[in-house]
Structures are given as structure tokens and as C-alpha cells.
Coordinates of C-alpha atoms in Angstrom, one line a residue:
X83 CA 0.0 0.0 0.0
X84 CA 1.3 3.3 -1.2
X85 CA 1.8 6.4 1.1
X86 CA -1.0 8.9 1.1
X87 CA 0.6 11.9 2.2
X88 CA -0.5 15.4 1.0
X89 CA 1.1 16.7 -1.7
X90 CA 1.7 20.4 -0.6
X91 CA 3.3 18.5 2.8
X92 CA 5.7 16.2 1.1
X93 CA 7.0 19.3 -1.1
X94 CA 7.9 20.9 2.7
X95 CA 9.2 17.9 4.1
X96 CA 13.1 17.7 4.5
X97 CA 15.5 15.4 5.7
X98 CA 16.4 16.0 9.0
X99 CA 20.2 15.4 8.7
X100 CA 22.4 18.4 8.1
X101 CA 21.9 18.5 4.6
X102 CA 18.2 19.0 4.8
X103 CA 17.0 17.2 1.1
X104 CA 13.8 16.6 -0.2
X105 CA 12.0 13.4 0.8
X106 CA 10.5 11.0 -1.7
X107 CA 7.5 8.7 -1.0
X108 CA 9.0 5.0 -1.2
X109 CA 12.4 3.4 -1.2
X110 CA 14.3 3.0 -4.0
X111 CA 13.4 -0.9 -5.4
X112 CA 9.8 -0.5 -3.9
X113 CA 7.5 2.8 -4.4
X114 CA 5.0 1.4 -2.5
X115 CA 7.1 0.9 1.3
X116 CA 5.8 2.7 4.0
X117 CA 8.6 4.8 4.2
X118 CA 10.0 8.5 2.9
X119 CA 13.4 8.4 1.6
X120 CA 16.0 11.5 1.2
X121 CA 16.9 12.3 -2.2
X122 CA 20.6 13.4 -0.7
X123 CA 21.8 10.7 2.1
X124 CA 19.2 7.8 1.0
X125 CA 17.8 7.3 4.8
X126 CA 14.6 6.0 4.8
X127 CA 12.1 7.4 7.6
X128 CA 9.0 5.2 8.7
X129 CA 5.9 6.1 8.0
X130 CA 3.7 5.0 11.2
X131 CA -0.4 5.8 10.9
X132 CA 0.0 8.3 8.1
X133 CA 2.6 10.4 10.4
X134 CA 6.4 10.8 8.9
X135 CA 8.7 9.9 11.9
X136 CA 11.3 12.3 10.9
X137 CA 13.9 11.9 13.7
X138 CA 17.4 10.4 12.6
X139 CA 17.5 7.7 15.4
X140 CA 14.6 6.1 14.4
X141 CA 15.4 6.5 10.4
X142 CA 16.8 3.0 8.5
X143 CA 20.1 3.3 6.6
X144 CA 20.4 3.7 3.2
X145 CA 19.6 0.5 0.8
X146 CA 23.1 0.7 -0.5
X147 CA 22.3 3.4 -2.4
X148 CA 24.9 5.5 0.1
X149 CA 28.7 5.6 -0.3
X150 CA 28.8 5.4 4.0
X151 CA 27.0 2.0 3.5
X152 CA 30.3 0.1 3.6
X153 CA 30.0 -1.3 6.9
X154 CA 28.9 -4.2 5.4
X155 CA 25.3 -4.3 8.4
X156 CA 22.7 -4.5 5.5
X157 CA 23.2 -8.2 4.9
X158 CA 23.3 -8.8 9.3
X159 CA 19.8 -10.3 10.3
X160 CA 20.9 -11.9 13.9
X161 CA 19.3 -14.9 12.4
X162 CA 20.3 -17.8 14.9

């Protein structure tokens, strides 16, 4: 199910990160997640009840899109 977020409050959204980009409804690979992603940095911010949770702790790294996505985590599940 896609976001349904109003138009005039997606243009004012921003990323809350020091570079401050536009957000995007969807992730990259799937236009339909719950989530709003930043056209700069790539975090993608949850979308919980039609409300953008726009605070960096609680935002989920970059699909790889990111050069700082090295680390190698966004294989990790903690399976077993």
C-alpha cells in the first residue's frame, strides 16, 4: 500500500540530517514501502499511521544506495 501523504506536505518535508534534502514517498526498489526516503543521504524514515517519523534515530540506513553504506550491516539479520 502506497503512502498517502499530501502533496503540498511532502514538497515541505526535508530530511532531517544536516543536509536537509527533499523526501520522496517510497524506497528506492519499492515505491509502495511505508517509508519517505532522502533524495541526498538515502535514509529512509517510517511512515507509522500516516505520520512521517522524521527523527534520525529512528530513520533506517540507506539501501546501498549511500557511499557510508560500507559497513557491510545491511546483509546482518541476527538470524540464529
Amino acid at each position: 500500500m502506497a503512502i498517502e501523504l499530501d502533496p503540498q506536505l511532502l514538497d515541505i518535508l526535508a530530511c532531517p540530517s544536516d543536509d536537509h534534502a527533499p523526501l520522496r514517498a517510497g524506497a528506492p526498489g519499492d515505491p509502495d514501502a511505508e517509508v519517505l526516503t532522502c533524495t541526498s543521504c538515502g535514509r529512509r524514515f517510517p511512515v507509522v499511521d500516516g505520520i512521517p517519523v522524521l527523527l534520525l534515530d529512528e530513520a533506517l540506513p540507506a539501501d546501498g544506495t549511500a557511499a557510508d553504506d560500507a559497513s557491510g550491516e545491511a546483509g546482518s539479520r541476527g538470524d540464529g
